[in-house]
C-alpha atoms as one frame of an Amber mdcrd trajectory, in Angstrom:
protein
 -29.111 190.667 -30.619 -32.822 191.314 -31.228 -33.741 189.778 -34.577 -37.521
 189.349 -34.426 -38.508 188.698 -38.035 -38.446 184.954 -38.746 -37.809 185.553
 -42.456 -34.630 187.465 -41.539 -32.933 184.068 -41.276 -33.725 181.529 -43.968
 -32.611 177.945 -44.488 -32.685 176.449 -47.957 -31.926 172.735 -48.284 -31.347
 170.570 -51.326 -30.865 166.879 -51.950 -28.614 165.440 -54.655 -28.818 161.630
 -54.976 -25.635 159.626 -55.344 -24.560 158.638 -58.825 -21.615 156.681 -60.144
 -18.575 158.623 -59.074 -20.505 161.161 -56.983 -21.539 160.865 -53.360 -24.943
 161.886 -52.117 -25.123 165.518 -51.020 -27.503 167.157 -48.556 -26.762 170.878
 -48.730 -28.037 173.356 -46.144 -27.698 177.066 -46.937 -28.314 179.569 -44.151
 -29.061 183.093 -45.419 -28.668 186.093 -43.115 -31.173 188.673 -44.339 -30.936
 190.657 -41.114 -28.788 193.685 -40.420 -26.674 191.950 -37.776 -23.561 189.790
 -37.889 -23.996 186.283 -36.480 -21.184 184.599 -34.524 -20.699 181.577 -32.276
 -23.946 179.915 -33.275 -25.078 176.362 -33.752 -27.514 175.637 -36.583 -30.052
 173.166 -35.169 -32.246 171.212 -37.578 -34.671 168.334 -37.270 -35.923 165.838
 -39.806 -37.435 163.250 -40.308 -34.134 162.651 -42.131 -31.159 161.663 -39.972
 -27.567 162.766 -40.459 -25.066 159.939 -40.026 -22.768 160.780 -37.093 -19.675
 159.622 -38.985 -20.481 161.425 -42.222 -18.124 163.570 -44.228 -19.101 167.249
 -44.052 -18.007 170.270 -46.078 -18.167 173.802 -44.715 -18.447 172.886 -41.038
 -18.931 169.895 -38.808 -21.605 167.878 -37.027 -22.110 168.718 -33.345 -24.598
 167.112 -30.977 -26.997 164.659 -32.574 -29.985 162.629 -31.392 -31.907 160.681
 -34.014 -33.259 163.318 -36.437 -32.063 166.313 -34.384 -28.648 167.598 -35.489
 -26.450 170.542 -34.601 -24.321 171.808 -37.463 -21.313 173.952 -36.548 -19.533
 176.544 -38.706 -15.720 176.755 -38.649 -14.057 178.326 -35.625 -14.149 182.105
 -35.751 -16.763 182.147 -38.503 -18.978 185.235 -38.836 -22.083 185.361 -41.004
 -22.358 188.929 -42.190 -25.621 190.637 -43.198 -26.658 189.604 -46.693 -24.264
 186.641 -46.719 -24.896 182.880 -46.690 -23.224 179.866 -45.124 -23.489 176.454
 -46.760 -22.737 173.145 -45.109 -22.922 169.962 -47.157 -23.515 166.539 -45.611
 -22.484 163.411 -47.528 -23.919 160.703 -45.296 -27.434 160.009 -44.046 -29.090
 157.125 -42.261 -31.134 156.638 -45.427 -31.357 158.396 -48.772 -34.055 161.000
 -49.160 -36.995 160.107 -51.393 -39.577 162.848 -50.720 -39.679 166.545 -49.908
 -40.695 165.892 -46.311 -37.470 163.942 -45.631 -35.270 166.987 -45.169 -35.113
 169.609 -42.419 -38.618 170.691 -41.388 -37.510 173.090 -38.655 -34.400 175.100
 -37.890 -33.070 177.625 -35.408 -29.814 179.106 -34.203 -28.596 178.468 -30.651
 -25.991 180.585 -28.879 -23.664 179.917 -25.917 -25.711 182.152 -23.586 -28.856
 180.060 -24.181 -30.552 182.398 -26.640 -32.161 181.022 -29.790 -33.206 182.624
 -33.050 -35.914 181.247 -35.300 -34.973 180.273 -38.832 -37.500 179.868 -41.628
 -36.948 176.406 -43.154 -38.183 175.888 -46.697 -39.048 172.372 -47.924 -36.077
 170.457 -49.257 -35.621 170.629 -53.013 -34.424 167.878 -55.310 -31.479 168.890
 -57.422 -32.439 168.908 -61.069 -35.993 170.146 -60.930 -39.095 169.945 -58.770
 -42.793 169.629 -59.440 -45.142 171.576 -57.131 -45.194 169.941 -53.714 -48.365
 168.050 -52.818 -50.259 168.658 -49.607 -53.921 168.149 -48.800 -56.473 165.642
 -49.991 -56.427 164.432 -53.567 -59.696 165.381 -55.231 -61.882 162.396 -56.075
 -64.739 164.110 -57.909 -68.112 162.410 -57.996 -68.710 161.427 -61.626 -71.827
 162.233 -63.635 -72.607 158.507 -63.771 -71.489 156.137 -61.011 -71.172 152.330
 -61.100 -73.642 152.035 -58.204 -76.941 153.867 -57.559 -76.006 154.773 -53.980
 -72.922 156.177 -52.270 -71.839 153.768 -49.490 -68.355 153.004 -48.060 -67.704
 150.255 -47.048 -70.030 148.672 -49.574 -72.675 146.374 -48.030 -72.600 142.661
 -48.661 -76.203 142.300 -49.897 -77.961 145.182 -51.646 -81.380 144.731 -53.282
 -83.023 148.094 -53.842 -85.025 149.711 -56.598 -86.855 152.884 -57.473 -86.073
 156.456 -56.631 -87.871 158.750 -54.245 -87.345 162.426 -53.442 -84.467 162.849
 -51.050 -85.824 163.380 -47.532 -85.037 166.661 -45.820 -83.523 164.535 -43.073
 -84.471 161.807 -40.613 -86.485 161.760 -37.402 -85.306 158.723 -35.452 -88.000
 156.650 -33.730 -86.415 154.582 -30.972 -87.957 152.675 -28.074 -85.824 150.854
 -25.525 -82.276 151.326 -24.271 -80.319 149.994 -27.272 -82.269 151.865 -29.977
 -82.247 155.051 -27.927 -78.470 154.814 -27.424 -77.967 154.220 -31.146 -80.109
 157.260 -31.976 -78.093 159.450 -29.597 -74.816 158.110 -30.974 -75.791 158.789
 -34.581 -77.017 162.260 -33.720 -73.676 163.018 -32.028 -71.813 161.527 -34.985
 -73.568 163.657 -37.601 -73.160 166.766 -35.455 -69.413 166.072 -35.207 -68.972
 165.531 -38.939 -71.787 167.321 -40.800 -73.398 169.677 -38.294 -75.011 172.114
 -40.723 -76.443 169.488 -43.069 -79.315 168.556 -40.789 -79.244 164.810 -41.368
 -81.180 164.472 -38.114 -84.175 166.783 -37.928 -87.657 166.638 -36.433 -90.826
 165.877 -38.348 -91.701 169.554 -38.025 -88.736 170.305 -40.285 -89.572 167.587
 -42.781 -87.672 164.749 -41.148 -88.832 161.341 -42.382 -89.392 158.859 -39.523
 -86.859 156.029 -39.300 -87.820 153.105 -37.069 -84.988 151.505 -35.052 -85.852
 147.907 -34.225 -84.136 145.103 -32.309 -83.745 141.761 -34.081 -81.867 139.267
 -31.939 -81.001 136.775 -34.691 -78.527 139.160 -36.344 -74.801 139.249 -35.511
 -73.394 141.864 -33.128 -72.434 144.339 -35.882 -74.944 143.272 -38.550 -77.958
 145.319 -39.637 -80.855 145.406 -42.081 -82.426 148.440 -43.754 -85.904 148.225
 -45.278 -87.017 150.957 -47.709 -90.548 151.773 -48.827 -92.185 154.836 -50.266
 -93.737 155.550 -46.869 -91.048 154.585 -44.362 -87.541 153.432 -43.540 -86.643
 150.945 -40.823 -83.352 149.645 -39.475 -83.069 146.372 -37.574 -80.101 145.034
 -35.581 -79.350 142.989 -32.498 -77.177 145.637 -30.838 -76.716 149.362 -30.472
 -73.613 149.163 -32.685 -75.490 147.302 -35.414 -78.215 149.960 -35.389 -75.540
 152.677 -35.527 -73.908 151.064 -38.559 -77.280 150.857 -40.288 -77.787 154.549
 -39.606 -74.317 155.332 -40.987 -75.211 153.538 -44.209 -78.503 155.422 -44.380
 -76.698 158.704 -43.748 -74.201 157.982 -46.520 -77.015 157.178 -48.960 -78.719
 160.433 -47.991 -75.572 162.543 -48.404 -74.801 161.112 -51.833 -78.328 161.718
 -53.113 -78.569 165.118 -51.441 -75.310 166.530 -52.757 -75.227 164.728 -56.133
 -78.845 164.019 -57.122 -77.951 163.445 -60.773 -75.504 160.681 -59.823 -76.952
 159.024 -56.729 -80.485 158.198 -55.663 -82.436 157.509 -52.504 -84.253 154.175
 -53.020 -88.026 153.841 -52.730 -88.086 150.090 -52.216 -85.910 147.141 -51.205
 -83.497 145.949 -48.553 -79.867 146.071 -47.477 -78.545 143.137 -45.420 -75.062
 143.695 -44.109 -72.420 142.355 -41.724 -68.629 142.759 -41.540 -66.228 140.239
 -43.013 -63.653 140.781 -40.244 -64.096 141.379 -36.549 -61.074 143.669 -36.092
 -61.103 146.746 -38.326 -58.653 149.160 -36.813 -56.633 152.319 -37.014 -53.335
 152.849 -35.187 -52.277 156.423 -34.438 -48.785 157.372 -33.235 -49.173 160.427
 -30.979 -45.592 160.276 -29.672 -43.784 161.557 -32.771 -46.382 164.294 -33.306
 -48.985 165.282 -30.704 -52.698 165.421 -31.551 -54.990 167.273 -29.165 -58.146
 165.916 -27.580 -60.398 167.614 -30.143 -58.465 166.025 -33.004 -58.749 162.564
 -31.431 -62.489 162.969 -30.907 -63.109 163.966 -34.521 -60.868 161.169 -35.761
 -62.983 158.683 -33.790 -66.080 160.032 -35.503 -64.408 159.474 -38.871 -63.595
 155.901 -37.844 -67.244 155.300 -37.002 -68.353 156.716 -40.363 -66.027 154.127
 -41.950 -67.380 151.354 -39.644 -63.940 150.879 -38.100 -64.173 149.451 -34.586
 -60.682 149.526 -33.045 -58.440 152.482 -32.185 -54.857 151.473 -31.366 -53.474
 154.472 -29.467 -49.658 154.557 -29.558 -49.050 156.602 -26.407 -45.305 156.292
 -25.898 -42.123 156.094 -27.907 -38.561 157.380 -27.871 -39.740 160.876 -28.751
 -42.433 161.373 -26.074 -44.689 159.978 -23.352 -48.333 161.063 -23.716 -50.479
 159.632 -20.896 -50.878 160.916 -17.335 -49.707 158.384 -14.735 -50.277 159.322
 -11.101 -47.540 157.023  -9.770 -44.873 158.650 -11.972 -45.692 162.311 -12.705
 -42.228 162.793 -14.219 -43.361 160.768 -17.231 -45.428 163.722 -18.429 -43.491
 166.494 -16.671 -40.344 165.457 -18.573 -41.344 162.959 -21.241 -44.219 164.862
 -22.848 -42.205 167.890 -23.946 -39.462 168.723 -26.411 -37.390 171.851 -26.859
 -33.969 173.475 -26.668 -32.346 172.669 -23.339 -34.947 170.056 -22.346 -34.288
 166.366 -21.727 -35.691 165.680 -25.207 -34.509 168.110 -27.897 -36.615 169.359
 -30.804 -37.420 166.431 -33.060 -39.369 165.842 -36.275 -39.984 169.456 -37.150
 -40.524 170.962 -33.700 -38.648 174.122 -32.771 -36.654 175.436 -29.793 -39.746
 176.426 -27.826 -41.273 173.928 -25.398 -43.802 171.904 -27.371 -45.791 168.720
 -27.007 -48.495 167.662 -24.590 -50.208 164.696 -22.971 -53.658 163.341 -22.246
 -55.015 163.761 -18.749 -56.969 160.932 -17.198 -60.135 163.015 -17.411 -59.590
 163.568 -21.137 -58.951 159.867 -21.704 -62.108 158.829 -19.856 -64.132 161.159
 -22.055 -62.480 159.933 -25.238 -63.025 156.289 -24.261 -66.704 157.010 -23.563
 -67.087 158.700 -26.959 -65.396 155.792 -28.690 -67.608 153.174 -27.055 -70.676
 155.190 -28.024 -69.505 154.836 -31.631 -68.823 151.088 -31.335 -65.050 151.602
 -31.061 -62.837 149.945 -28.478 -59.522 151.633 -27.659 -56.298 149.689 -27.227
 -53.554 151.739 -25.527 -49.948 150.978 -26.397 -46.979 151.527 -24.119 -44.042
 150.463 -26.280 -41.568 148.369 -24.234 -38.851 147.234 -23.743 -37.473 149.229
 -26.700 -38.513 152.699 -27.864 -38.178 153.944 -24.266 -35.830 156.935 -24.562
 -38.444 159.408 -23.269 -39.470 157.041 -20.479 -35.858 156.703 -19.352 -35.391
 160.469 -19.237 -38.218 160.569 -16.720 -37.243 157.416 -14.773 -33.453 156.937
 -15.134 -33.424 153.977 -12.731 -34.880 151.792 -15.474 -31.305 151.477 -16.721
 -28.666 149.398 -14.946 -26.554 152.002 -13.057 -23.421 149.981 -13.858 -24.196
 149.791 -17.572 -21.388 151.005 -19.801 -20.969 151.740 -23.477 -23.786 152.327
 -25.907 -26.004 150.661 -28.451 -28.334 152.444 -30.853 -31.824 151.795 -32.140
 -32.564 151.803 -35.852 -33.965 155.323 -35.364 -30.694 156.520 -33.818 -31.608
 156.622 -30.124 -28.920 155.468 -27.688 -29.571 152.892 -24.967 -33.336 153.141
 -25.374 -34.435 149.805 -23.874 -35.581 149.418 -20.283 -33.696 146.661 -18.524
 -35.386 143.231 -18.236 -32.967 142.088 -15.506 -34.027 144.799 -13.039 -36.852
 144.211 -10.569 -37.613 147.922 -10.621 -38.544 147.601 -14.292 -41.451 145.343
 -13.432 -42.538 147.363 -10.410 -42.750 150.496 -12.577 -44.557 148.766 -15.430
 -47.068 147.042 -13.198 -47.969 150.378 -11.607 -48.341 151.978 -15.059 -50.397
 149.116 -16.478 -52.663 149.086 -13.426 -53.558 152.719 -14.103 -54.059 152.046
 -17.822 -56.350 149.084 -17.133 -58.517 151.387 -15.033 -58.720 153.873 -17.931
 -59.337 151.444 -20.800 -62.178 148.975 -20.114 -61.541 146.895 -23.240 -58.905
 145.122 -21.158 -56.472 144.835 -24.053 -53.033 146.382 -23.563 -50.497 146.583
 -26.388 -46.887 146.385 -25.188 -45.033 147.030 -28.449 -42.003 144.703 -28.259
 -40.701 145.897 -31.621 -37.277 146.949 -32.864 -35.126 146.008 -29.894 -31.527
 146.485 -31.101 -29.429 143.329 -31.267 -26.877 145.042 -29.014 -29.386 145.988
 -26.322 -28.092 145.580 -22.752 -24.697 144.300 -23.967 -22.999 146.617 -21.460
 -25.291 145.843 -18.518 -23.754 143.579 -15.837 -27.231 142.775 -14.554 -28.485
 141.742 -17.983 -25.369 139.709 -18.762 -25.688 137.890 -15.434 -29.336 137.078
 -16.248 -28.257 135.738 -19.642 -25.591 133.603 -17.998 -28.152 132.152 -15.579
 -30.618 131.403 -18.355 -28.399 130.296 -21.253 -24.842 129.855 -19.988 -21.508
 131.589 -20.324 -21.201 131.346 -24.107 -24.311 133.424 -24.874 -23.516 135.973
 -22.170 -19.969 136.425 -23.467 -21.126 136.605 -27.068 -23.631 139.297 -26.162
 -21.026 141.300 -24.247 -18.928 141.460 -27.423 -21.690 143.527 -29.103 -20.906
 146.459 -26.801 -20.290 149.669 -28.772 -20.812 147.871 -32.087 -23.070 149.837
 -34.403 -26.114 147.619 -34.897 -29.542 147.733 -36.478 -28.649 149.989 -39.350
 -30.766 147.559 -41.341 -33.309 144.914 -40.358 -34.456 146.259 -37.013 -36.123
 142.987 -36.068 -33.257 140.621 -36.966 -32.470 139.548 -33.406 -33.596 135.901
 -33.450 -31.228 133.708 -31.454 -29.354 136.627 -29.935 -28.911 137.554 -26.300
 -31.219 140.528 -26.884 -33.976 138.166 -28.061 -33.565 135.953 -24.993 -33.727
 138.927 -22.634 -36.761 140.348 -24.429 -38.490 136.961 -24.178 -37.882 136.880
 -20.408 -39.325 140.360 -20.187 -42.406 139.657 -22.312 -43.274 136.436 -20.527
 -43.342 138.242 -17.203 -45.246 141.285 -18.487 -47.836 139.137 -20.223 -48.298
 137.001 -17.134 -49.011 140.133 -15.083 -51.537 141.429 -17.614 -53.222 138.009
 -17.741 -53.660 138.060 -13.962 -55.517 141.351 -14.436 -57.836 139.768 -16.991
 -56.182 141.447 -19.972 -55.250 140.343 -23.463 -51.727 141.400 -24.466 -51.046
 142.924 -27.877 -47.633 143.163 -29.507 -45.961 143.803 -32.812 -44.754 140.688
 -34.626 -41.383 140.752 -32.826 -43.194 139.732 -29.632 -43.026 136.187 -31.046
 -39.229 136.064 -30.511 -38.525 133.103 -28.279 -42.089 131.792 -28.606 -42.683
 132.251 -24.872 -45.951 134.172 -24.704 -49.300 132.460 -24.154 -50.981 132.370
 -27.558 -54.415 132.096 -25.965 -54.043 135.530 -24.368 -52.225 137.521 -27.021
 -52.562 138.936 -30.504 -49.831 140.217 -32.804 -49.765 143.007 -35.367 -47.950
 141.801 -38.488 -46.253 144.828 -40.011 -43.627 143.444 -42.377 -45.589 141.507
 -45.018 -48.444 139.020 -45.347 -46.039 136.088 -45.519 -44.673 136.799 -42.038
 -48.194 137.263 -40.711 -49.270 133.993 -42.343 -46.344 132.118 -40.804 -47.162
 133.455 -37.351 -50.824 132.571 -37.838 -49.671 129.064 -38.739 -47.819 128.917
 -35.425 -51.076 129.657 -33.621 -50.828 133.412 -33.064 -53.959 135.522 -33.496
 -53.016 138.084 -36.146 -54.017 141.619 -37.067 -52.562 142.273 -40.523 -51.062
 145.730 -41.094 -48.197 145.383 -43.614 -46.049 148.447 -44.040 -46.029 148.398
 -47.826 -49.819 148.764 -48.053 -51.382 149.663 -44.702 -48.827 152.090 -43.216
 -50.413 155.407 -44.082 -47.178 157.336 -43.568 -45.824 155.727 -46.739 -46.036
 158.054 -49.733 -48.720 157.795 -52.391 -46.126 157.504 -55.156 -42.325 157.392
 -55.579 -42.266 160.999 -56.788 -40.268 163.618 -54.906 -43.241 166.004 -54.790
 -45.237 163.551 -52.650 -44.923 163.778 -48.860 -44.331 160.755 -46.683 -41.890
 157.984 -45.893 -40.568 155.332 -48.244 -38.716 152.620 -46.295 -41.527 150.113
 -46.924 -42.219 151.357 -50.442 -45.209 153.385 -51.547 -48.870 152.684 -52.136
 -51.293 154.701 -54.228 -54.908 154.609 -52.974 -55.891 152.136 -55.684 -53.025
 149.844 -54.657 -54.045 150.031 -51.006 -57.623 149.262 -51.985 -56.641 146.259
 -54.098 -54.188 144.807 -51.585 -55.155 141.340 -50.340 -54.127 141.009 -46.670
 -54.446 137.207 -46.727 -52.961 136.439 -50.139 -51.477 132.937 -50.040 -52.867
 132.097 -46.596 -54.115 128.578 -46.003 -57.544 127.912 -44.525 -55.869 126.894
 -41.275 -53.932 130.160 -41.122 -57.093 132.166 -41.834 -58.621 130.659 -38.708
 -56.179 132.855 -36.763 -56.941 136.056 -38.678 -58.338 138.635 -36.286 -58.603
 141.407 -38.886 -56.820 144.337 -40.506 -55.508 147.678 -39.330 -54.300 150.896
 -40.900 -51.288 152.428 -39.155 -50.479 156.124 -38.976 -46.873 156.664 -37.909
 -46.335 160.378 -37.468 -42.688 161.066 -38.350 -43.700 162.450 -41.754 -46.827
 164.246 -40.466 -44.997 167.521 -39.939 -48.070 169.536 -40.877 -51.766 168.728
 -40.904 -52.126 169.100 -44.661 -49.571 166.295 -45.031 -51.699 164.196 -42.652
 -54.766 164.699 -44.854 -52.805 163.843 -47.993 -51.441 160.588 -46.588 -54.461
 159.287 -44.683 -57.378 159.971 -47.015 -58.848 158.136 -48.897 -56.535 155.215
 -48.043 -58.119 154.889 -44.596 -61.484 154.218 -46.244 -59.860 151.763 -48.656
 -58.627 149.640 -45.739 -61.976 149.997 -43.975 -63.709 148.489 -46.991 -61.236
 145.583 -47.110 -62.071 144.806 -43.493 -65.820 144.972 -44.000 -66.760 144.040
 -47.555 -66.453 140.597 -49.101 -63.684 140.481 -51.663 -66.020 139.671 -54.539
 -68.167 142.718 -53.747 -65.301 145.209 -53.915 -64.940 147.592 -56.869 -62.357
 150.331 -57.181 -64.445 152.278 -59.703 -67.454 152.225 -57.380 -65.286 153.127
 -54.356 -63.530 155.966 -56.174 -66.852 157.483 -57.249 -67.888 157.816 -53.592
 -64.530 158.503 -51.908 -64.894 162.271 -52.228 -67.978 162.178 -50.018 -66.147
 160.653 -47.052 -65.107 162.986 -44.210 -61.485 163.974 -43.641 -59.876 165.239
 -40.464 -58.684 168.721 -41.380 -60.087 169.443 -44.816 -57.019 170.847 -46.531
 -57.557 170.850 -50.305 -54.814 169.634 -52.611 -52.203 172.367 -53.045
């Protein structure tokens, strides 16, 4: 068989929601446009959507399945003749589809001899009519008249300017001393990364207006002042980062006036005094579900700096992949970084049968960390443990109790995906991994995940049950053993309080945090790390992802909190409930204006606010099956969260923000289609 043309095999999928008297239906129609008859094949598809393993199926049956990867099998003896189609209809999913990106994003045929054939997979259609599918950045045109005279995001906290002067051709930076010189180099690199041909930085010989960079020790570490006059511009700050932020503001003013001179002006007189409202203004990026190359990470960091975001939470491991080179365990990247037909990790989330994926070498990471620090950004690496470890376990199988029996499943459909807290080898492996990470990431903050451990985790492990018995007695150990092979965590992935799984996770986290503390590190975790209340609150911070009420309660218990609620700050959530929008929906949806208006500390007491570290946008990559979808979901909501973290609430204005949002840089630049 030598079918080469991808379009010779086509997969059309449709989604019919359940109604009264009618079950949901996910129909997959394979069309054979080739000239050959197809026999003994498996149709392999991957999500994000997940087929329920116990579902009713018409036209075939479900074969092997792992999370969002599913094999669909035709009836015995079936032959798909040229010009004919085969339809299989699934009536059960892990969750109902809401958006066009939920359905199959990749497909191929696999044969008993190991051969595969590519299948063209069209976006899933909604039965009953479809609007054009949305990809790329929503246009936010600059209006003829804007609510503010200058284009700046995040908006400064004290602006007192007047007049209008001709827009300079660019700026010649005048810097004396180490900090000003470093700020000048950083801003030059930043503008070259984002706006190379615009010439924001140019010498006096090309018309560049001198900009003095001055040190002023009385200002805060990220604060700055800009002074405008008809003859000069100066920027004052106490640190290199403060000077860089002042230059970013100046560059934004320049770009607005340069590109839209009828709307925005360059002031001839006055001052800007500015400082951030929150110390932690972050972005989380999941590179396990989808891989982003070094060049993409570097440009994304430049975009963060242009938004005055100062933390990059790098989610380097999950069930689907391991992405960081570790000398002590090369199998982590040799096995865990790749997906494909016949590999330890099958195609997932839109990848195909070919080997795909990647990882970051130590050399690449050192360069990325250096770039980030130049831009005032500290990087926090995350190795997600003890759950979300399917890929890690494929590389290091001894992290599972060899006598463990039965199975439990994560909320994402991965079996037995938690490394075992009762095994000494677990800690030996982790300490070796963390030691190498600490050497790579000088911020000395390591995020350990601790989220979504299934309530049935380790219920078939004799070692874990013995540890439970030692810690909490026979009753808890026996109760936990009864969860073996019980389907758990189909809803409420964090509802493990009081369970044996929570006790075992607490034992694990206490030991891991103690190790990191001995290395001088702060430990980060998702909100579930508070289970058991065993970690040292003085040396930890938590990311509150569910809602502001949970984050407030944890802050009231003394935890330092970064607020990143799924319903507003998870940038994989769709922009609207409409089918034609890409993205996820489990936490709801949030249009850019809703994200902008969201108050991350609504209802918090003054005492709780004392434990607010800041805010963070989170990009989870399950729905990011193409880069135009990434652009659509991330921008301009990333800038909306950046302004919440920087600008005082009373100084915010959606109309002013919207007028400038179209001037902010995006990662790929796909227009709305």
